[in-house]
Coordinates of C-alpha atoms in Angstrom, one line a residue:
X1 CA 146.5 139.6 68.6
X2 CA 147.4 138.5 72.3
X3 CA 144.1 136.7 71.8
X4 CA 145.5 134.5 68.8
X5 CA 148.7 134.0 70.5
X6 CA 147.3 132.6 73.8
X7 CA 145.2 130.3 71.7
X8 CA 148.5 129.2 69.2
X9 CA 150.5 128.6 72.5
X10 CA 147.5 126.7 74.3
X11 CA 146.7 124.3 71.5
X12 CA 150.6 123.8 70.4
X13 CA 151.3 122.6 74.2
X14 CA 148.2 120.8 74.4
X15 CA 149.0 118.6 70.8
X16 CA 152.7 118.3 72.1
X17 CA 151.6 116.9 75.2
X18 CA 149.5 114.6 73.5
X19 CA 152.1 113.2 71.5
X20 CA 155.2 112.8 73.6
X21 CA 153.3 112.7 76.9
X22 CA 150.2 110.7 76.7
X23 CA 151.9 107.7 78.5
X24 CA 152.9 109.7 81.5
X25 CA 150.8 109.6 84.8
X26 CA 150.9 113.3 84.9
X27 CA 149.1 113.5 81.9
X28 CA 146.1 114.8 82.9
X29 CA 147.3 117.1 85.4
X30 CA 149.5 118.6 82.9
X31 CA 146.2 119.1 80.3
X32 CA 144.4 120.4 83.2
X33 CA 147.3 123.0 84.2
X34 CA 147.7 123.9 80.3
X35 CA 144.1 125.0 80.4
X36 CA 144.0 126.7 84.0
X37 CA 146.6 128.8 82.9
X38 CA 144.9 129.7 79.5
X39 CA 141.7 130.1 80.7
X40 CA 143.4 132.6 83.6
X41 CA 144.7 134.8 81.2
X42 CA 141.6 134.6 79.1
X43 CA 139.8 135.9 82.0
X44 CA 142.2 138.7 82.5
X45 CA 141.8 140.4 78.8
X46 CA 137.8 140.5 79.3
X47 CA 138.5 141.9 82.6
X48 CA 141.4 144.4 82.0
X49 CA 141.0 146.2 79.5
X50 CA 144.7 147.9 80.0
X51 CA 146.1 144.1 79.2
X52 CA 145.0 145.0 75.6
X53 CA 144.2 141.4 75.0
X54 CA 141.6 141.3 72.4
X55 CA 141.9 144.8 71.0
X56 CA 144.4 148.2 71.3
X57 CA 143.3 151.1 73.9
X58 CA 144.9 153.6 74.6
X59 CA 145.6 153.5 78.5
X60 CA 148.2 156.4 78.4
X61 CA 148.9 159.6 77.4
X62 CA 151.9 160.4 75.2
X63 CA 152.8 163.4 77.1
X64 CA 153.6 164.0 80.6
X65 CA 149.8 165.3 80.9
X66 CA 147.2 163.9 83.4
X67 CA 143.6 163.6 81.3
X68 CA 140.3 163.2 83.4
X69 CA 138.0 161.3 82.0
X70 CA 134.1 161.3 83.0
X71 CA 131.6 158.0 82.8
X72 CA 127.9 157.5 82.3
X73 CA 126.9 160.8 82.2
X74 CA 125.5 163.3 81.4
X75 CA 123.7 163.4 84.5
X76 CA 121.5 166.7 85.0
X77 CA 122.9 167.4 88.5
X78 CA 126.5 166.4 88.5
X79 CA 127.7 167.0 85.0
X80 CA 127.1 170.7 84.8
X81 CA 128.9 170.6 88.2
X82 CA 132.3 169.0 87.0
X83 CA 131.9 171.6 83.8
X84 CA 132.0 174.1 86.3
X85 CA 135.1 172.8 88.1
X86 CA 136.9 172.1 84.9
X87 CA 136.2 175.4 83.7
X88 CA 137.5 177.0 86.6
X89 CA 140.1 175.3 87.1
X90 CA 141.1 175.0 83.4
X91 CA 141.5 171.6 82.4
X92 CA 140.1 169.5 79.5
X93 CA 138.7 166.2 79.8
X94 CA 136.9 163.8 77.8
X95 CA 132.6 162.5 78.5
X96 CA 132.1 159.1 77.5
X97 CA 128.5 159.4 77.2
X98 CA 125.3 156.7 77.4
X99 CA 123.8 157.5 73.9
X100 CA 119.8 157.6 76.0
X101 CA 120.8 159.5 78.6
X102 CA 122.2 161.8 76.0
X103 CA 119.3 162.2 74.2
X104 CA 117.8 163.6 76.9
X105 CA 120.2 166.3 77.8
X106 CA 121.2 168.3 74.3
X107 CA 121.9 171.2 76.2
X108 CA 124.7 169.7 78.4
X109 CA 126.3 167.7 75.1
X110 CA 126.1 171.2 73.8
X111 CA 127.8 173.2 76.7
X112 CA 130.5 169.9 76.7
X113 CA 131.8 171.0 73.4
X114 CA 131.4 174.6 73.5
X115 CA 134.1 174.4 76.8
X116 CA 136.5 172.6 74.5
X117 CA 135.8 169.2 76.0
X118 CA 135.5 165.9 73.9
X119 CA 132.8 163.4 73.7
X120 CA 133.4 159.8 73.9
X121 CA 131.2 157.1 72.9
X122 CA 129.8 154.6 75.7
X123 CA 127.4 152.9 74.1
X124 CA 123.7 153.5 73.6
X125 CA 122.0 151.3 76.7
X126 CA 125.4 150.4 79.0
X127 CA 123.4 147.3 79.1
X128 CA 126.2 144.8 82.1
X129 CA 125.8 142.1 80.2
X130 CA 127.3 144.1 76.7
X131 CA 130.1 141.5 77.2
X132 CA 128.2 138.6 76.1
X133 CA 126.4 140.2 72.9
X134 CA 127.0 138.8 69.7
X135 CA 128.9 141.1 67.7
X136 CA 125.8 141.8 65.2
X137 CA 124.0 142.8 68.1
X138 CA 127.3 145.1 69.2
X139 CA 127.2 146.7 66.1
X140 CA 123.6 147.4 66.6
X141 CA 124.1 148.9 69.7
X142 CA 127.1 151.0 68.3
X143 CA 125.7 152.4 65.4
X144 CA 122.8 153.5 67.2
X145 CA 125.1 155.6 70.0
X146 CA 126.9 156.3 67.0
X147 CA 123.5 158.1 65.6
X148 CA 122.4 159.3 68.5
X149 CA 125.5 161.3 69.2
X150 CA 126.4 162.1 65.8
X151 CA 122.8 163.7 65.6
X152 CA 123.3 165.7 69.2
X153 CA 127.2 166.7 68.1
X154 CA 127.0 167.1 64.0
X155 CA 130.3 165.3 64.7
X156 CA 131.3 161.5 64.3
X157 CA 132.4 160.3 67.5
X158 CA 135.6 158.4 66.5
X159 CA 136.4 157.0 70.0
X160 CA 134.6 154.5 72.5
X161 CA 134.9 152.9 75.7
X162 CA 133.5 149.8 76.5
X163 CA 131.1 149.9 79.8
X164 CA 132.6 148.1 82.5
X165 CA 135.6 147.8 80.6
X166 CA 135.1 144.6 79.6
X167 CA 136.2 143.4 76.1
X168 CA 136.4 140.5 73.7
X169 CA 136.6 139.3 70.5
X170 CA 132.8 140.2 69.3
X171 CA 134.1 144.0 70.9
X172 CA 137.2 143.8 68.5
X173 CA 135.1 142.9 65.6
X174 CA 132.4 145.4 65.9
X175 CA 135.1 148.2 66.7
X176 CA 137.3 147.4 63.6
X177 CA 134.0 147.4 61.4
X178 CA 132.7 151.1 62.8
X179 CA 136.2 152.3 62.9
X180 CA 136.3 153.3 66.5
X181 CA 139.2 153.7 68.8
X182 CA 139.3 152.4 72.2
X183 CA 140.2 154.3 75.3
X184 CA 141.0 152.6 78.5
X185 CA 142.7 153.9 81.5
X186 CA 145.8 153.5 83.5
X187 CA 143.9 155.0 87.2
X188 CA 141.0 154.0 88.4
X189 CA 139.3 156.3 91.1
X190 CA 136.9 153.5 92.1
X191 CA 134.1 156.8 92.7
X192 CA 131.8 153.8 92.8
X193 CA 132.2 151.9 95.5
X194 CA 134.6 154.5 97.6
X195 CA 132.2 156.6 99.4
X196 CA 134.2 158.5 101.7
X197 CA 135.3 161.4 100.1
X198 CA 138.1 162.2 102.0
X199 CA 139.5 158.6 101.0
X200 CA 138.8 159.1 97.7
X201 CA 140.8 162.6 97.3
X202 CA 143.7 160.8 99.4
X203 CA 144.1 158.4 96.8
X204 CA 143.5 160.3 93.8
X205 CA 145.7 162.8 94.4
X206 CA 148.7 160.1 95.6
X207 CA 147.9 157.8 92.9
X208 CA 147.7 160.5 90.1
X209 CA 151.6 160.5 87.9
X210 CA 152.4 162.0 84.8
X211 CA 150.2 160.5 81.6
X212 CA 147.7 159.2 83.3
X213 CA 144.4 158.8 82.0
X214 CA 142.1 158.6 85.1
X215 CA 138.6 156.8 85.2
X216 CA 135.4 159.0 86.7
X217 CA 132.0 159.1 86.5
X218 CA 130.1 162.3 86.1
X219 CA 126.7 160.8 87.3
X220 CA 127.9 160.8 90.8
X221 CA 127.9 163.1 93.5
X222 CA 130.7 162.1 95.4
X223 CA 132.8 162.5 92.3
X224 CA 131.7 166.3 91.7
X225 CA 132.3 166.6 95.6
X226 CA 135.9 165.9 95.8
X227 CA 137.1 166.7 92.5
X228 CA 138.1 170.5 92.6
X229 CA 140.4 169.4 95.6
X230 CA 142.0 166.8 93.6
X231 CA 142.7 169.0 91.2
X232 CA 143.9 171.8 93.3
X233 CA 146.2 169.5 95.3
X234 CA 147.3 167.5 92.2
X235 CA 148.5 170.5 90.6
X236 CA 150.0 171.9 93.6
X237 CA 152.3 168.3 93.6
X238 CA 153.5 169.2 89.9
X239 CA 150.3 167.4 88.1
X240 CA 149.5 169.5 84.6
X241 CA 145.9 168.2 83.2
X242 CA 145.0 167.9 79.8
X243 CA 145.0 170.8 77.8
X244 CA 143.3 172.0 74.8
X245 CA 145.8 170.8 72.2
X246 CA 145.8 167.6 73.9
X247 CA 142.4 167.1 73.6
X248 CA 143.0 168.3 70.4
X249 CA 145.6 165.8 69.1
X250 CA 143.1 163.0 70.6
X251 CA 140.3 163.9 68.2
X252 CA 142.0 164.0 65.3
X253 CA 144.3 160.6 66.1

């Protein structure tokens, strides 16, 4: 919708300018503004997902809960780790999982659930260049995590999160026809390219507020490192994590 609006606005100032200001020797500069400023906000819905420019995520929680969620796993060293923390410290999160890397691991889908976790779709491949697919060959993709997971779960996995988070039009479009629900985030823990743990806990645990929903990755090892501290200290701040009926509630819509 903010997609269609950007483009009414653009074109409507673009044909009013060519009518009433054709003549004026700022012309030009005024076409050339019009589309800078379109084209910047363009660039921000492919590359915010939280602008929720070309399709709805959600980005935050409804309660005052904090909910962790885990990317491109499951990885055979660190996932079973963060299960481990989550389980002792008694918070539910959510595993956007790589449908070929999940294939491989039907033991660690299969502990994910049994801990009263839920499983998120992340594509098949995670391919970096998803964003410029055509949206035949993003339904493709889907329906085959869709399979893939389906198969490993005996569940349909009704929510998705685009890799990278980068979204577009031909995302919207193959979403609305699979009917599957975007998730974003509101904190980012940047686990990828911080790798100091120390500097990562500081700024989890000061960044972390109520409803967050928090972007990790369980295929790293400085994220299973410094995440039972975060925890710990976030909760002794006042930070309650995701609970079952939370992740509950999220399931079922």
């Amino acid at each position: 919708m903010k997609h269609r609006i950007n483009i009414l606005v653009y074109a409507t100032l673009i044909t009013l300018t060519c009518i009433f200001l054709s003549d004026s020797p700022w012309f030009v500069w005024i076409i050339i503004l019009l589309t800078i400023i379109f084209s910047v906000i363009l660039t921000l819905g492919v590359l915010l997902l939280k602008f929720n420019y070309f399709l709805p995520s959600l980005i935050r929680l409804k309660n005052k809960e904090v909910l962790l969620t885990f990317d491109d796993g499951p990885n055979p060293e660190n996932t079973p780790k963060i299960l481990d923390i989550l389980q002792e410290e008694n918070v539910k999160a959510i595993f956007f999982l790589i449908g070929n890397k999940a294939e491989k691991h039907p033991e660690i889908i299969a502990r994910i659930l049994s801990e009263g976790h839920l499983i998120g779709d992340h594509t098949y491949t995670h391919n970096n260049l998803m964003a410029t697919f055509s949206t035949a060959k993003l339904i493709k993709e889907l329906t085959q995590s869709q399979a893939t997971l389906k198969k490993l779960t005996g569940n349909r996995i009704p929510i998705f999160r685009a890799p990278i988070g980068y979204t577009n039009p031909n995302f919207a479009r193959a979403l609305k026809e699979l009917k599957l629900h975007s998730i974003g985030w509101s904190l980012r823990s940047y686990d990828t390219v911080n790798k100091d743990a120390t500097k990562l806990k500081k700024r989890l645990v000061s960044k972390t507020k109520a409803s967050d929903i928090v972007l990790l990755h369980d295929n790293l090892d400085i994220t299973a490192t410094v995440l039972q501290d975060y925890i710990q200290e976030a909760k002794a701040n006042g930070i309650l994590f995701a609970s079952t009926m939370t992740i509950h509630k999220l399931q079922h819509g």
